[in-house]
Amino acid sequence: MVTVDDVRRVVRDLPRSSEHLIADRVKFRVGAIVYVAFSRDETTMGFAYPKEERDALIASDPSTFHLPRESDLRFNWAQAWLSPLTEDQMTELVLDAWRMVVPKKVWSAHLRLPT
């Protein structure tokens, strides 16, 4: 099972990323933009995700992924239950969410493969 500490390990070296505790919820932001957030009980992780691809993500694995609450449907956001989420899935989702909120020059420099 993925935990908040697992996500911390992924985001700790991401440029411009910071962790915040807001209303008893752990959130990771770039500036004022939240790209990953946890439920208070840390059983659900919300993450930035393209709205136009959200239904396909959920259909691919409805036991892991689900829609955010109705008031958040207008945002580029999806959610996952942590218990079935693998560490590889989480890493990919978190990195993609971070890429959505930083300038391309930042993520391309950080994710550049060594030559």
PDB file of C-alpha atoms in Angstrom:
ATOM      1  CA  MET A   1       0.000   0.000   0.000  1.00  0.00           C
ATOM      2  CA  VAL A   2       1.253   3.467  -0.923  1.00  0.00           C
ATOM      3  CA  THR A   3       1.639   5.968   1.927  1.00  0.00           C
ATOM      4  CA  VAL A   4       2.206   9.706   2.248  1.00  0.00           C
ATOM      5  CA  ASP A   5       5.848   8.943   3.065  1.00  0.00           C
ATOM      6  CA  ASP A   6       6.194   7.103  -0.262  1.00  0.00           C
ATOM      7  CA  VAL A   7       4.943  10.215  -2.057  1.00  0.00           C
ATOM      8  CA  ARG A   8       7.305  12.395  -0.018  1.00  0.00           C
ATOM      9  CA  ARG A   9      10.220  10.332  -1.310  1.00  0.00           C
ATOM     10  CA  VAL A  10       9.106  10.976  -4.898  1.00  0.00           C
ATOM     11  CA  VAL A  11       8.505  14.724  -4.507  1.00  0.00           C
ATOM     12  CA  ARG A  12      11.343  15.699  -2.169  1.00  0.00           C
ATOM     13  CA  ASP A  13      13.728  16.567  -5.015  1.00  0.00           C
ATOM     14  CA  LEU A  14      11.183  18.035  -7.432  1.00  0.00           C
ATOM     15  CA  PRO A  15      11.991  21.665  -8.212  1.00  0.00           C
ATOM     16  CA  ARG A  16       9.506  24.247  -6.890  1.00  0.00           C
ATOM     17  CA  SER A  17       7.522  21.625  -4.952  1.00  0.00           C
ATOM     18  CA  SER A  18       6.574  22.155  -1.321  1.00  0.00           C
ATOM     19  CA  GLU A  19       4.530  20.280   1.274  1.00  0.00           C
ATOM     20  CA  HIS A  20       1.771  21.931   3.295  1.00  0.00           C
ATOM     21  CA  LEU A  21      -0.679  20.859   5.978  1.00  0.00           C
ATOM     22  CA  ILE A  22      -3.989  22.552   5.195  1.00  0.00           C
ATOM     23  CA  ALA A  23      -7.099  21.756   7.252  1.00  0.00           C
ATOM     24  CA  ASP A  24      -5.423  18.561   8.532  1.00  0.00           C
ATOM     25  CA  ARG A  25      -4.703  17.406   4.975  1.00  0.00           C
ATOM     26  CA  VAL A  26      -1.248  16.890   3.462  1.00  0.00           C
ATOM     27  CA  LYS A  27      -0.917  18.711   0.154  1.00  0.00           C
ATOM     28  CA  PHE A  28       1.937  19.172  -2.281  1.00  0.00           C
ATOM     29  CA  ARG A  29       2.049  22.405  -4.225  1.00  0.00           C
ATOM     30  CA  VAL A  30       4.005  24.377  -6.746  1.00  0.00           C
ATOM     31  CA  GLY A  31       3.416  27.969  -5.769  1.00  0.00           C
ATOM     32  CA  ALA A  32      -0.299  28.195  -5.022  1.00  0.00           C
ATOM     33  CA  ILE A  33      -1.244  25.241  -7.253  1.00  0.00           C
ATOM     34  CA  VAL A  34      -1.946  21.930  -5.513  1.00  0.00           C
ATOM     35  CA  TYR A  35      -0.906  18.941  -7.585  1.00  0.00           C
ATOM     36  CA  VAL A  36      -1.285  16.132  -5.011  1.00  0.00           C
ATOM     37  CA  ALA A  37      -3.492  16.041  -1.908  1.00  0.00           C
ATOM     38  CA  PHE A  38      -4.495  13.385   0.593  1.00  0.00           C
ATOM     39  CA  SER A  39      -7.724  12.806   2.446  1.00  0.00           C
ATOM     40  CA  ARG A  40      -7.598  13.463   6.189  1.00  0.00           C
ATOM     41  CA  ASP A  41      -7.446   9.730   6.897  1.00  0.00           C
ATOM     42  CA  GLU A  42      -4.767   9.294   4.197  1.00  0.00           C
ATOM     43  CA  THR A  43      -6.699   6.572   2.369  1.00  0.00           C
ATOM     44  CA  THR A  44      -7.251   8.597  -0.820  1.00  0.00           C
ATOM     45  CA  MET A  45      -4.854  10.600  -2.972  1.00  0.00           C
ATOM     46  CA  GLY A  46      -6.093  13.294  -5.315  1.00  0.00           C
ATOM     47  CA  PHE A  47      -3.818  14.419  -8.120  1.00  0.00           C
ATOM     48  CA  ALA A  48      -3.717  16.764 -11.092  1.00  0.00           C
ATOM     49  CA  TYR A  49      -4.919  14.891 -14.155  1.00  0.00           C
ATOM     50  CA  PRO A  50      -6.295  16.049 -17.513  1.00  0.00           C
ATOM     51  CA  LYS A  51     -10.109  16.229 -17.417  1.00  0.00           C
ATOM     52  CA  GLU A  52     -10.387  14.857 -20.950  1.00  0.00           C
ATOM     53  CA  GLU A  53      -8.480  11.687 -19.942  1.00  0.00           C
ATOM     54  CA  ARG A  54     -10.059  11.169 -16.509  1.00  0.00           C
ATOM     55  CA  ASP A  55     -12.901   8.853 -17.596  1.00  0.00           C
ATOM     56  CA  ALA A  56     -10.460   6.566 -19.412  1.00  0.00           C
ATOM     57  CA  LEU A  57      -8.232   6.375 -16.323  1.00  0.00           C
ATOM     58  CA  ILE A  58     -11.166   5.428 -14.109  1.00  0.00           C
ATOM     59  CA  ALA A  59     -12.495   2.904 -16.643  1.00  0.00           C
ATOM     60  CA  SER A  60      -9.042   1.294 -16.826  1.00  0.00           C
ATOM     61  CA  ASP A  61      -9.120   0.394 -13.112  1.00  0.00           C
ATOM     62  CA  PRO A  62     -12.281   1.408 -11.218  1.00  0.00           C
ATOM     63  CA  SER A  63     -11.133  -0.452  -8.119  1.00  0.00           C
ATOM     64  CA  THR A  64      -8.237   2.024  -7.831  1.00  0.00           C
ATOM     65  CA  PHE A  65      -9.331   5.272  -9.501  1.00  0.00           C
ATOM     66  CA  HIS A  66     -12.425   7.399  -9.015  1.00  0.00           C
ATOM     67  CA  LEU A  67     -13.847  10.826  -9.693  1.00  0.00           C
ATOM     68  CA  PRO A  68     -13.292  13.683  -7.266  1.00  0.00           C
ATOM     69  CA  ARG A  69     -16.268  15.138  -5.445  1.00  0.00           C
ATOM     70  CA  GLU A  70     -18.759  16.918  -7.678  1.00  0.00           C
ATOM     71  CA  SER A  71     -17.520  20.414  -6.811  1.00  0.00           C
ATOM     72  CA  ASP A  72     -14.021  19.445  -8.029  1.00  0.00           C
ATOM     73  CA  LEU A  73     -15.087  18.013 -11.396  1.00  0.00           C
ATOM     74  CA  ARG A  74     -14.376  21.372 -13.056  1.00  0.00           C
ATOM     75  CA  PHE A  75     -10.681  20.983 -12.215  1.00  0.00           C
ATOM     76  CA  ASN A  76      -8.011  18.811 -13.838  1.00  0.00           C
ATOM     77  CA  TRP A  77      -8.241  16.332 -10.967  1.00  0.00           C
ATOM     78  CA  ALA A  78      -8.728  12.615 -10.306  1.00  0.00           C
ATOM     79  CA  GLN A  79      -8.454  10.429  -7.225  1.00  0.00           C
ATOM     80  CA  ALA A  80      -7.095   7.033  -6.243  1.00  0.00           C
ATOM     81  CA  TRP A  81      -7.576   4.808  -3.230  1.00  0.00           C
ATOM     82  CA  LEU A  82      -4.139   4.129  -1.780  1.00  0.00           C
ATOM     83  CA  SER A  83      -4.649   0.497  -0.794  1.00  0.00           C
ATOM     84  CA  PRO A  84      -4.679  -0.918  -4.364  1.00  0.00           C
ATOM     85  CA  LEU A  85      -2.314   1.701  -5.823  1.00  0.00           C
ATOM     86  CA  THR A  86       1.157   0.376  -6.629  1.00  0.00           C
ATOM     87  CA  GLU A  87       4.289   2.388  -5.998  1.00  0.00           C
ATOM     88  CA  ASP A  88       5.031   2.481  -9.740  1.00  0.00           C
ATOM     89  CA  GLN A  89       1.533   3.827 -10.482  1.00  0.00           C
ATOM     90  CA  MET A  90       1.868   6.430  -7.746  1.00  0.00           C
ATOM     91  CA  THR A  91       5.270   7.567  -8.998  1.00  0.00           C
ATOM     92  CA  GLU A  92       3.986   8.003 -12.538  1.00  0.00           C
ATOM     93  CA  LEU A  93       0.846   9.843 -11.389  1.00  0.00           C
ATOM     94  CA  VAL A  94       2.745  12.173  -9.057  1.00  0.00           C
ATOM     95  CA  LEU A  95       5.409  13.035 -11.644  1.00  0.00           C
ATOM     96  CA  ASP A  96       2.768  13.645 -14.311  1.00  0.00           C
ATOM     97  CA  ALA A  97       0.757  15.826 -11.907  1.00  0.00           C
ATOM     98  CA  TRP A  98       3.874  17.851 -11.081  1.00  0.00           C
ATOM     99  CA  ARG A  99       4.647  18.237 -14.787  1.00  0.00           C
ATOM    100  CA  MET A 100       1.181  19.737 -15.289  1.00  0.00           C
ATOM    101  CA  VAL A 101       1.924  22.626 -12.904  1.00  0.00           C
ATOM    102  CA  VAL A 102       5.544  23.601 -13.609  1.00  0.00           C
ATOM    103  CA  PRO A 103       6.937  25.224 -16.749  1.00  0.00           C
ATOM    104  CA  LYS A 104       8.178  22.811 -19.409  1.00  0.00           C
ATOM    105  CA  LYS A 105      11.765  24.045 -19.037  1.00  0.00           C
ATOM    106  CA  VAL A 106      11.678  23.050 -15.341  1.00  0.00           C
ATOM    107  CA  TRP A 107      10.389  19.513 -15.790  1.00  0.00           C
ATOM    108  CA  SER A 108      12.382  18.829 -18.942  1.00  0.00           C
ATOM    109  CA  ALA A 109      15.623  19.836 -17.182  1.00  0.00           C
ATOM    110  CA  HIS A 110      14.766  17.766 -14.104  1.00  0.00           C
ATOM    111  CA  LEU A 111      13.591  14.632 -15.927  1.00  0.00           C
ATOM    112  CA  ARG A 112      16.323  14.671 -18.555  1.00  0.00           C
ATOM    113  CA  LEU A 113      17.889  11.273 -18.930  1.00  0.00           C
ATOM    114  CA  PRO A 114      21.647  11.106 -18.358  1.00  0.00           C
ATOM    115  CA  THR A 115      23.673  10.863 -21.561  1.00  0.00           C
TER     116      THR A 115
END
